[in-house]
Coordinates of C-alpha atoms in Angstrom, one line a residue:
Chain A
M13 CA -39.3 18.0 0.5
S14 CA -39.1 19.0 -3.2
I15 CA -41.8 18.1 -5.6
H16 CA -41.0 17.1 -9.1
A17 CA -43.2 16.8 -12.2
T18 CA -44.1 13.2 -12.7
H19 CA -42.1 12.9 -15.9
I20 CA -38.9 14.0 -14.3
A21 CA -37.0 11.2 -12.7
R22 CA -35.8 11.7 -9.2
P23 CA -32.1 12.7 -9.4
V24 CA -29.7 10.0 -8.5
T25 CA -27.3 11.2 -5.9
V26 CA -24.2 9.6 -4.6
S27 CA -25.6 9.5 -1.0
R28 CA -28.8 7.7 -2.2
V29 CA -26.7 5.1 -4.1
M30 CA -24.4 4.6 -1.1
L31 CA -27.4 4.4 1.3
K32 CA -28.8 1.6 -0.9
V33 CA -25.5 -0.2 -0.9
L34 CA -25.4 0.0 2.9
A35 CA -29.0 -1.4 2.9
A36 CA -28.0 -4.2 0.7
L37 CA -25.3 -5.2 3.1
L38 CA -27.8 -5.5 6.0
P39 CA -28.9 -9.1 5.4
G40 CA -25.3 -10.2 5.3
I41 CA -24.6 -8.3 8.5
A42 CA -27.5 -9.8 10.2
V43 CA -26.5 -13.4 9.4
S44 CA -22.9 -12.6 10.2
A45 CA -23.8 -11.2 13.6
Y46 CA -26.0 -14.3 14.2
C47 CA -23.2 -16.6 13.3
F48 CA -20.1 -14.9 14.7
G49 CA -21.8 -12.9 17.5
P50 CA -22.1 -9.1 18.2
G51 CA -18.4 -8.6 17.8
V52 CA -19.2 -8.0 14.1
L53 CA -21.4 -5.0 15.1
L54 CA -18.6 -3.5 17.2
Q55 CA -16.2 -3.9 14.3
L56 CA -18.7 -2.0 12.0
L57 CA -19.0 0.7 14.6
L58 CA -15.3 1.1 15.1
A59 CA -14.7 1.2 11.3
T60 CA -17.5 3.8 10.7
V61 CA -16.3 6.2 13.4
T62 CA -12.6 5.9 12.3
A63 CA -13.6 6.3 8.6
L64 CA -15.6 9.5 9.2
G65 CA -13.0 10.9 11.6
A66 CA -10.2 10.2 9.2
E67 CA -12.1 11.6 6.2
A68 CA -13.0 14.8 8.1
A69 CA -9.4 15.2 9.3
V70 CA -7.9 14.8 5.8
L71 CA -10.5 17.1 4.2
R72 CA -9.7 19.8 6.8
L73 CA -6.0 19.4 6.0
R74 CA -6.8 19.7 2.3
Q75 CA -8.9 22.7 3.0
R76 CA -11.9 21.1 1.3
P77 CA -15.5 21.3 2.5
V78 CA -16.1 18.5 5.0
T79 CA -19.8 18.1 5.3
P80 CA -20.7 17.2 1.7
A81 CA -17.9 14.6 1.5
L82 CA -19.1 12.9 4.8
A83 CA -22.7 13.1 3.8
D84 CA -22.1 11.1 0.6
L85 CA -21.6 8.1 2.8
S86 CA -18.9 6.6 0.6
A87 CA -16.6 6.5 3.5
V88 CA -19.1 4.5 5.5
V89 CA -19.4 2.0 2.6
T90 CA -15.7 1.6 2.6
A91 CA -15.6 1.2 6.3
W92 CA -18.4 -1.5 6.3
L93 CA -16.8 -3.5 3.5
L94 CA -13.5 -3.5 5.3
A95 CA -15.1 -4.4 8.7
L96 CA -16.9 -7.3 7.1
S97 CA -13.8 -8.7 5.5
M98 CA -11.7 -8.5 8.7
P99 CA -11.9 -11.2 11.4
P100 CA -15.0 -10.6 13.5
L101 CA -13.1 -10.8 16.8
G102 CA -10.0 -9.0 15.8
A103 CA -8.5 -6.5 18.3
W104 CA -9.9 -2.9 18.0
W105 CA -6.6 -1.5 16.8
M106 CA -6.6 -3.7 13.7
I107 CA -9.8 -2.4 12.3
V108 CA -8.9 1.2 13.2
L109 CA -5.5 0.9 11.5
A110 CA -7.0 -0.8 8.5
T111 CA -9.6 1.9 8.1
L112 CA -7.0 4.7 8.4
F113 CA -5.0 3.1 5.6
A114 CA -8.1 2.6 3.5
I115 CA -9.4 6.2 3.9
V116 CA -6.1 8.2 4.0
L117 CA -3.8 6.2 1.7
G118 CA -6.4 4.4 -0.3
K119 CA -8.7 7.2 -1.1
Q120 CA -7.9 10.8 0.1
V121 CA -4.3 10.9 -1.0
Y122 CA -5.4 10.4 -4.5
G123 CA -8.0 13.2 -4.2
G124 CA -11.0 11.6 -2.6
L125 CA -14.1 9.8 -4.0
G126 CA -13.9 9.3 -7.8
H127 CA -10.1 9.7 -8.0
N128 CA -8.8 6.6 -6.3
P129 CA -7.3 4.0 -8.6
F130 CA -7.6 1.2 -6.0
N131 CA -10.5 0.0 -4.1
P132 CA -9.9 1.7 -0.7
A133 CA -11.3 -1.2 1.4
M134 CA -9.1 -3.7 -0.3
V135 CA -6.0 -1.4 0.2
G136 CA -6.8 -1.5 4.0
F137 CA -7.3 -5.2 3.9
A138 CA -4.1 -5.9 2.0
V139 CA -2.0 -3.7 4.4
M140 CA -3.3 -5.8 7.3
I141 CA -2.9 -9.2 5.8
V142 CA 0.7 -8.4 4.7
S143 CA 1.6 -6.9 8.1
F144 CA -0.3 -9.1 10.5
P145 CA -0.9 -12.5 8.9
A146 CA -1.2 -14.4 12.2
Q147 CA -3.8 -12.0 13.7
M148 CA -5.7 -11.8 10.4
A149 CA -6.0 -15.6 10.3
A150 CA -7.7 -15.9 13.7
W151 CA -11.4 -15.9 12.9
G152 CA -14.1 -16.6 15.4
T153 CA -15.7 -20.0 15.5
P154 CA -19.1 -19.7 14.0
L155 CA -22.1 -20.2 16.4
T156 CA -19.7 -19.8 19.2
T157 CA -20.6 -20.2 22.8
L158 CA -18.9 -17.0 23.9
D159 CA -21.5 -14.5 25.1
A160 CA -21.7 -11.0 23.8
A161 CA -20.1 -9.2 26.8
A162 CA -17.1 -11.5 26.6
Q163 CA -16.7 -10.9 22.8
L164 CA -16.8 -7.1 23.2
Q165 CA -14.3 -7.3 26.1
W166 CA -12.0 -9.4 23.9
I167 CA -12.1 -6.9 21.1
V168 CA -11.4 -3.9 23.3
T169 CA -9.0 -5.2 25.9
H170 CA -7.7 -8.5 24.4
T171 CA -8.5 -10.2 27.7
L172 CA -11.2 -12.8 28.4
P173 CA -13.3 -13.3 31.5
A174 CA -12.3 -16.2 33.6
G175 CA -13.5 -19.6 32.4
S176 CA -13.6 -18.7 28.7
N177 CA -11.6 -20.7 26.2
L178 CA -9.4 -19.0 23.6
D179 CA -10.2 -21.8 21.1
A180 CA -13.8 -20.7 21.2
I181 CA -12.9 -17.3 19.7
S182 CA -10.1 -17.9 17.3
S183 CA -10.1 -20.7 14.8
A184 CA -8.7 -20.7 11.3
T185 CA -11.0 -20.1 8.4
P186 CA -12.0 -23.1 6.3
L187 CA -9.8 -21.8 3.5
D188 CA -6.9 -21.8 6.0
V189 CA -7.7 -25.2 7.4
L190 CA -7.9 -26.7 3.9
K191 CA -4.7 -25.0 2.8
T192 CA -2.6 -26.2 5.8
G193 CA -4.2 -29.6 5.7
L194 CA -3.3 -30.2 2.0
L195 CA 0.2 -28.9 2.6
Q196 CA 0.7 -31.3 5.4
G197 CA -0.4 -34.1 3.2
G198 CA -1.9 -37.5 4.2
Q199 CA -5.5 -36.4 3.8
T200 CA -7.4 -35.7 0.6
A201 CA -9.5 -32.6 0.1
G202 CA -12.6 -34.8 0.5
Q203 CA -11.5 -36.2 3.8
L204 CA -10.5 -32.8 5.1
L205 CA -13.9 -31.4 4.1
Q206 CA -15.6 -34.0 6.4
Q207 CA -14.6 -31.9 9.4
P208 CA -17.5 -30.1 11.1
R209 CA -15.7 -26.8 10.5
F210 CA -16.8 -27.1 6.8
G211 CA -20.5 -27.7 7.4
H212 CA -22.6 -29.1 4.6
W213 CA -21.4 -27.0 1.7
G214 CA -17.9 -26.2 2.7
N215 CA -18.2 -23.4 5.4
A216 CA -20.3 -24.0 8.5
G217 CA -22.2 -20.7 9.2
G218 CA -20.2 -18.8 6.7
E219 CA -22.1 -20.3 3.8
W220 CA -25.3 -18.5 5.0
V221 CA -23.4 -15.3 5.3
A222 CA -22.1 -15.7 1.8
L223 CA -25.6 -16.4 0.5
A224 CA -26.8 -13.3 2.3
W225 CA -24.2 -11.2 0.4
A226 CA -25.5 -12.7 -2.8
L227 CA -29.0 -11.7 -1.9
G228 CA -27.8 -8.1 -1.3
G229 CA -26.0 -8.1 -4.5
L230 CA -29.0 -9.3 -6.4
W231 CA -31.1 -6.5 -4.9
L232 CA -28.5 -3.9 -6.0
W233 CA -28.7 -5.3 -9.5
Q234 CA -32.5 -5.2 -9.4
Q235 CA -32.2 -1.6 -8.4
K236 CA -29.9 -1.0 -11.4
L237 CA -27.1 0.2 -9.2
I238 CA -24.6 -2.4 -10.2
P239 CA -24.1 -3.9 -13.7
W240 CA -24.6 -7.7 -14.2
R241 CA -21.4 -8.1 -16.2
T242 CA -18.7 -7.6 -13.6
P243 CA -20.1 -10.0 -10.9
L244 CA -21.1 -12.7 -13.4
A245 CA -17.8 -12.5 -15.1
M246 CA -16.0 -12.8 -11.8
L247 CA -18.0 -15.9 -10.8
A248 CA -17.3 -17.3 -14.3
G249 CA -13.6 -16.6 -13.7
V250 CA -13.8 -18.5 -10.3
L251 CA -15.4 -21.5 -12.1
A252 CA -13.0 -21.4 -15.0
V253 CA -10.1 -22.2 -12.8
S254 CA -11.6 -24.2 -9.9
L255 CA -13.8 -26.5 -12.0
P256 CA -11.1 -28.0 -14.2
L257 CA -8.8 -28.4 -11.2
W258 CA -11.5 -30.1 -9.3
L259 CA -12.5 -32.4 -12.1
W260 CA -8.8 -33.2 -12.8
Q261 CA -7.7 -34.0 -9.2
P262 CA -10.6 -33.9 -6.7
A263 CA -8.4 -35.2 -4.0
H264 CA -6.1 -32.1 -4.2
Y265 CA -8.5 -29.3 -5.1
A266 CA -11.6 -28.0 -3.5
S267 CA -14.9 -27.9 -5.4
P268 CA -16.1 -24.7 -7.2
L269 CA -18.9 -24.6 -4.6
F270 CA -16.3 -24.4 -1.8
H271 CA -14.6 -21.5 -3.5
L272 CA -17.9 -19.7 -4.1
L273 CA -19.1 -20.0 -0.5
N274 CA -15.8 -19.4 1.3
G275 CA -13.8 -16.3 1.9
A276 CA -15.1 -13.1 0.4
T277 CA -16.1 -14.5 -3.0
L278 CA -19.7 -13.5 -3.0
L279 CA -19.1 -10.3 -1.0
A280 CA -16.6 -9.3 -3.7
A281 CA -19.0 -10.2 -6.5
G282 CA -21.8 -8.0 -5.2
F283 CA -20.0 -5.1 -3.6
I284 CA -16.3 -5.0 -4.3
V285 CA -15.6 -5.7 -8.0
T286 CA -18.7 -3.5 -8.8
D287 CA -17.1 -0.4 -7.3
P288 CA -17.7 2.1 -10.1
V289 CA -14.5 4.1 -9.3
S290 CA -11.7 1.6 -9.3
G291 CA -13.3 -1.0 -11.6
S292 CA -13.6 -1.0 -15.4
T293 CA -16.4 1.1 -17.0
T294 CA -16.8 -0.2 -20.5
P295 CA -19.1 -3.1 -21.2
L296 CA -16.4 -5.4 -22.6
G297 CA -13.9 -4.1 -20.0
R298 CA -16.3 -5.1 -17.2
L299 CA -16.3 -8.7 -18.5
I300 CA -12.5 -8.8 -18.7
F301 CA -12.0 -7.1 -15.3
G302 CA -14.5 -9.4 -13.5
F303 CA -13.3 -12.6 -15.2
L304 CA -9.6 -11.9 -14.4
V305 CA -10.4 -11.0 -10.8
G306 CA -12.1 -14.4 -10.4
V307 CA -9.3 -16.2 -12.1
L308 CA -6.6 -14.5 -10.1
M309 CA -8.5 -15.0 -6.9
V310 CA -8.6 -18.8 -7.2
V311 CA -5.1 -19.0 -8.6
I312 CA -3.7 -17.1 -5.5
R313 CA -5.9 -19.1 -3.1
V314 CA -4.8 -22.4 -4.5
F315 CA -1.2 -21.8 -5.4
G316 CA -0.3 -18.6 -3.4
G317 CA 0.9 -18.1 0.1
F318 CA -2.2 -16.4 1.5
P319 CA -5.5 -18.3 2.3
D320 CA -7.8 -15.7 0.8
A321 CA -7.0 -13.6 -2.2
V322 CA -9.9 -11.3 -3.1
A323 CA -8.0 -8.2 -2.0
F324 CA -4.9 -9.0 -4.0
A325 CA -6.9 -10.1 -7.1
V326 CA -8.9 -6.8 -7.0
L327 CA -5.8 -4.6 -6.4
I328 CA -3.9 -6.3 -9.2
M329 CA -6.8 -5.8 -11.6
N330 CA -7.4 -2.2 -10.5
M331 CA -3.9 -1.5 -11.8
A332 CA -4.9 -2.9 -15.2
V333 CA -8.2 -0.9 -15.4
P334 CA -6.8 2.1 -17.3
F335 CA -5.4 -0.2 -19.9
I336 CA -8.5 -2.3 -20.1
D337 CA -10.7 0.8 -20.4
Q338 CA -8.6 2.3 -23.1
T339 CA -8.5 -0.8 -25.3
T340 CA -12.2 -1.6 -24.9
Q341 CA -13.8 1.8 -25.8
P342 CA -17.1 1.1 -27.5
R343 CA -17.5 2.3 -31.1
V344 CA -18.9 5.8 -31.3
F345 CA -22.3 5.8 -33.1
G346 CA -21.8 6.8 -36.7
R347 CA -18.1 5.8 -36.9
K348 CA -16.7 2.8 -38.4
G349 CA -14.7 0.3 -36.4
G350 CA -12.8 2.8 -34.4
R351 CA -11.7 1.6 -31.0
H352 CA -10.3 4.9 -29.9
A353 CA -13.3 7.3 -30.1
Chain B
M25 CA 19.3 37.8 4.1
S26 CA 20.6 41.2 3.2
N27 CA 23.8 40.2 1.5
T28 CA 24.0 37.6 -1.3
P29 CA 25.0 34.2 -0.1
S30 CA 28.5 33.0 -1.0
V31 CA 29.0 30.3 -3.6
W32 CA 29.7 27.9 -0.8
Q33 CA 26.5 28.6 0.9
D34 CA 24.6 28.3 -2.3
I35 CA 26.1 24.9 -3.1
A36 CA 25.3 23.7 0.4
R37 CA 21.8 24.9 0.3
K38 CA 21.2 23.2 -3.1
G39 CA 22.8 20.0 -2.1
L40 CA 21.1 19.7 1.3
W41 CA 17.7 21.0 0.4
Q42 CA 16.7 22.7 -2.9
Q43 CA 18.1 20.1 -5.2
N44 CA 18.2 17.2 -2.7
A45 CA 19.2 14.0 -4.5
G46 CA 16.6 11.9 -2.7
L47 CA 13.6 14.2 -2.4
V48 CA 13.9 16.5 -5.5
Q49 CA 16.0 14.8 -8.1
L50 CA 14.8 11.4 -7.1
L51 CA 18.2 9.9 -8.0
G52 CA 19.7 6.8 -6.5
L53 CA 16.3 5.4 -5.4
C54 CA 17.5 1.8 -5.5
P55 CA 19.7 2.1 -2.4
V56 CA 17.4 4.6 -0.8
L57 CA 14.5 2.1 -1.0
A58 CA 16.4 -1.0 -0.3
I59 CA 18.7 0.0 2.5
S60 CA 16.5 2.3 4.5
N61 CA 14.9 -0.3 6.8
N62 CA 16.9 0.9 9.8
V63 CA 18.9 3.9 10.8
V64 CA 22.4 2.3 11.0
N65 CA 22.3 0.7 7.6
A66 CA 20.9 4.0 6.1
L67 CA 23.6 6.1 7.8
A68 CA 26.4 3.8 6.8
L69 CA 25.4 3.6 3.1
G70 CA 24.7 7.4 3.1
L71 CA 28.2 8.2 4.4
A72 CA 29.9 5.8 2.0
T73 CA 28.0 7.4 -0.9
T74 CA 29.0 10.8 0.4
L75 CA 32.6 9.9 0.5
V76 CA 32.5 8.5 -3.0
T77 CA 30.6 11.5 -4.4
A78 CA 33.0 14.0 -2.8
L79 CA 36.2 12.2 -3.9
S80 CA 34.9 11.5 -7.4
S81 CA 33.7 15.0 -7.9
A82 CA 37.1 16.3 -6.9
T83 CA 39.0 13.9 -9.1
V84 CA 36.7 14.5 -12.1
S85 CA 37.1 18.2 -11.7
S86 CA 40.9 18.0 -11.5
V87 CA 41.2 16.1 -14.8
R88 CA 38.4 17.9 -16.5
H89 CA 40.7 19.8 -18.9
W90 CA 42.4 16.6 -20.2
V91 CA 39.3 14.4 -20.7
P92 CA 38.0 14.5 -24.3
H93 CA 34.4 15.3 -24.4
T94 CA 33.3 12.3 -26.4
I95 CA 34.7 9.7 -24.0
R96 CA 34.0 11.6 -20.8
N97 CA 31.5 9.1 -19.5
P98 CA 33.7 6.0 -19.6
V99 CA 36.5 8.0 -17.9
F100 CA 34.2 9.2 -15.1
I101 CA 32.9 5.7 -14.6
M102 CA 36.4 4.4 -14.3
I103 CA 37.3 7.0 -11.7
I104 CA 34.0 6.3 -9.7
A105 CA 34.5 2.6 -9.9
S106 CA 38.1 2.8 -8.6
L107 CA 36.9 5.0 -5.7
V108 CA 34.1 2.7 -4.9
T109 CA 36.4 -0.3 -4.9
C110 CA 38.6 1.5 -2.3
V111 CA 35.6 2.2 -0.1
D112 CA 34.4 -1.4 -0.6
L113 CA 37.8 -2.8 0.5
A114 CA 38.1 -0.4 3.4
M115 CA 34.6 -1.3 4.8
N116 CA 35.4 -4.9 4.4
A117 CA 38.5 -4.5 6.5
W118 CA 37.3 -2.2 9.2
L119 CA 33.5 -2.5 9.4
H120 CA 33.2 -6.1 8.4
E121 CA 29.8 -6.9 10.0
L122 CA 28.2 -3.8 8.5
Y123 CA 29.8 -4.7 5.2
L124 CA 28.1 -8.1 5.3
V125 CA 24.7 -6.5 5.9
L126 CA 25.0 -3.9 3.2
G127 CA 26.4 -6.5 0.8
I128 CA 25.9 -5.7 -2.9
F129 CA 24.8 -2.1 -2.3
I130 CA 28.4 -1.0 -1.6
P131 CA 29.7 -2.0 -5.1
L132 CA 26.5 -0.6 -6.5
I133 CA 27.4 2.9 -5.5
T134 CA 29.3 2.9 -8.8
T135 CA 26.0 2.9 -10.7
N136 CA 24.3 5.3 -8.3
C137 CA 23.0 8.1 -10.5
I138 CA 23.9 10.8 -8.0
V139 CA 27.6 10.2 -8.3
M140 CA 27.5 10.2 -12.1
A141 CA 25.0 13.1 -12.2
R142 CA 27.3 15.3 -10.1
A143 CA 30.3 14.4 -12.1
E144 CA 28.6 15.2 -15.4
A145 CA 26.5 18.2 -14.4
F146 CA 28.8 19.9 -11.9
A147 CA 32.3 18.6 -11.4
S148 CA 33.2 18.4 -15.1
R149 CA 32.8 22.2 -15.4
Q150 CA 33.8 23.6 -12.0
P151 CA 37.0 24.1 -10.0
V152 CA 38.2 21.3 -7.7
R153 CA 37.2 22.8 -4.3
E154 CA 33.7 23.7 -5.4
A155 CA 33.3 20.3 -7.0
A156 CA 34.4 18.5 -3.8
W157 CA 32.1 20.7 -1.7
D158 CA 29.2 20.0 -4.1
G159 CA 29.8 16.3 -4.0
A160 CA 29.9 16.3 -0.2
M161 CA 26.8 18.3 0.2
M162 CA 24.8 16.2 -2.3
G163 CA 26.0 13.1 -0.5
L164 CA 25.0 14.6 2.9
G165 CA 21.6 15.6 1.5
L166 CA 21.0 12.0 0.4
T167 CA 22.3 10.7 3.8
G168 CA 19.8 12.9 5.5
V169 CA 17.0 11.4 3.5
L170 CA 18.2 7.9 4.0
V171 CA 18.5 8.4 7.8
A172 CA 15.1 10.1 8.0
L173 CA 13.5 7.3 6.0
G174 CA 15.4 4.6 8.0
A175 CA 14.3 6.1 11.3
L176 CA 10.7 6.3 10.1
R177 CA 10.7 2.7 8.9
E178 CA 12.6 1.3 11.9
L179 CA 10.4 3.1 14.4
L180 CA 7.1 2.2 12.8
G181 CA 8.2 -1.3 11.7
K182 CA 10.1 -2.6 14.7
G183 CA 9.7 0.0 17.4
T184 CA 13.4 0.6 17.8
L185 CA 15.9 3.2 16.8
L186 CA 19.6 2.7 16.1
A187 CA 19.4 -1.1 16.4
G188 CA 22.8 -2.6 15.5
A189 CA 24.7 0.6 16.2
D190 CA 27.6 -1.6 17.4
K191 CA 28.2 -2.6 13.8
L192 CA 29.1 1.0 13.0
L193 CA 30.6 2.2 16.3
G194 CA 32.0 -0.9 18.0
P195 CA 30.7 -2.5 21.2
A196 CA 29.9 0.8 22.8
G197 CA 27.2 1.4 20.2
Q198 CA 25.0 -1.3 21.7
Q199 CA 23.9 1.1 24.4
L200 CA 22.6 3.6 21.8
T201 CA 19.8 1.3 20.7
L202 CA 16.4 2.7 21.8
H203 CA 13.6 0.2 22.3
L204 CA 10.4 2.2 22.1
A205 CA 7.9 -0.6 21.9
G206 CA 7.4 -4.1 23.2
A207 CA 9.7 -6.8 22.0
D208 CA 6.9 -8.5 20.0
Y209 CA 5.9 -5.3 18.3
Q210 CA 6.2 -5.6 14.5
F211 CA 4.5 -3.7 11.7
L212 CA 5.7 -5.7 8.7
L213 CA 4.5 -3.3 6.0
M214 CA 7.0 -0.6 7.0
L215 CA 9.9 -3.1 6.8
L216 CA 8.9 -4.4 3.5
P217 CA 9.4 -2.5 0.2
P218 CA 5.9 -0.9 0.3
G219 CA 7.0 0.9 3.5
A220 CA 9.9 2.4 1.7
F221 CA 7.7 3.8 -1.1
L222 CA 5.1 5.1 1.4
G223 CA 7.8 6.6 3.6
L224 CA 9.6 8.3 0.8
A225 CA 6.3 9.7 -0.6
L226 CA 5.5 11.1 2.9
L227 CA 9.0 12.7 3.1
I228 CA 8.6 14.3 -0.4
A229 CA 5.2 15.5 0.5
G230 CA 6.5 17.0 3.8
K231 CA 9.3 18.8 1.9
N232 CA 6.8 20.3 -0.6
V233 CA 4.6 21.5 2.3
L234 CA 7.6 23.2 4.0
D235 CA 8.6 24.8 0.7
A236 CA 5.1 26.0 -0.1
R237 CA 4.9 27.6 3.4
A238 CA 8.3 29.2 3.0
R239 CA 7.3 30.6 -0.4
Q240 CA 4.0 32.0 1.0
R241 CA 5.9 33.7 3.9
A242 CA 8.5 35.1 1.4
A243 CA 5.8 36.4 -0.8
A244 CA 4.0 38.0 2.1
A245 CA 7.2 39.6 3.3
T246 CA 8.3 41.1 0.0
Y247 CA 4.9 41.9 -1.6
P248 CA 4.5 43.2 -4.2
A249 CA 7.9 42.2 -5.7
P250 CA 8.0 38.5 -6.2
D251 CA 10.9 36.7 -4.4
A252 CA 13.7 36.2 -6.9
E253 CA 15.3 33.6 -4.7
A254 CA 12.3 31.4 -4.5
S255 CA 13.1 28.1 -6.2
P256 CA 11.0 26.9 -9.0
A257 CA 8.4 24.4 -7.9
P258 CA 9.8 20.9 -8.2

């Protein structure tokens, strides 16, 4: 162990930052595993192994040193974020394929960590939701009666032990239920939200997972690893669209609280829009980037074809980042006005 | 390669590989991306484009001394459009089902950059036979890319190869279809436009890898003299 003089700060390394991000995910993982069962943990394991394997394989092909890139843990962060956005009881090949797309086509093709214009985890997620919408919509029922062994068997072999009910392991997400319910008509959003699937605050079980993501995000902010601007701007964007819609026609649109606690909203606010590589880096740019991610997310959720939209919102805004960053350059000290330093 | 390649070999090598319309010049990407979702469609459109490119190059070359320089483009377009209309009517008559699938992309061969580019860059300043050969080779080069991309997307997207071959070859073609995955297998991304972009990018990367290897081998073989034949990096 190296010893530093007390006035010299310990150097911030990528692997330390990534380790803290992983630590910040732990509360959410714990709650998620409690709600949806140990299948979540198997998904995390599969994603981690695939990500490290794919990263090592591509680095070898590119004739780059393998060990430092694996030790920076960024591939593990991508893998975990992806595994946590995928259905907890999805088949094994889904998470493996998604991770391969994320690491190989989302990250390494562009040159590895720091060069990827798109958030790799969201690339993997978007590939899956576009290619396999039915399988991606089948989420486990929270607080399911299915025991651990049956869950693991389902993920690996796609068969269930005798006596288990398929309904217990695949139910639509609250976002999905609300969307199809409103499309079918006959019931108002308020009536639909009375179903037990929605719990007290709009997402039985899932609401606690969401709050645990928020906790992890707050800790990262306290550790000065993520800026406050992007997540707050994103939540403001969510409110800016969902609140007026809800006030205008509460029968047709879910409350802002529903949008906050459902899907990947709080996971995205803490861990996805704060990605330093694919997100905006200027102070004003972070506000614009986060706000528009939030706006797009609710707009696509409410008016688009897919139930959740974090991935699409983030990818679309990733495309706009170079433009945002270029037009929001802060003034260089000692110069007048100039945007372009 | 002790003796220098003939002009015919040179034209063929450029059209099929070195200056490949799909992978190097990146011309005619609209049909390449839109029609390459299975092998049969890709092959049919590729061959139709080849026919048009060869015939138009020959025609343009044969009239090259009488076309005033300032209005050459309208003249070339007229020639190309007439040939495309012939191909369009012929396919409608004899390959009607395939014609319905390919739809607007047959008439659109008129606006395909490859046809115009060969007329402008090659056929308008070369003898007829060379021009026709160049058009055919450029067209076949594009057909190769289309078929490779179509095979990649059909295989990964639907798990089949040569589905719908009967549209091109008659009823006997049905037996050519290979089913390499279960009937419910589908990977939608490869069939949708992103699959076309990803597939084309992979093919271009693959060609660049092969070229780089070939250059390395050539450099190792003829060291210290650099290989004069090596093509410039695209």
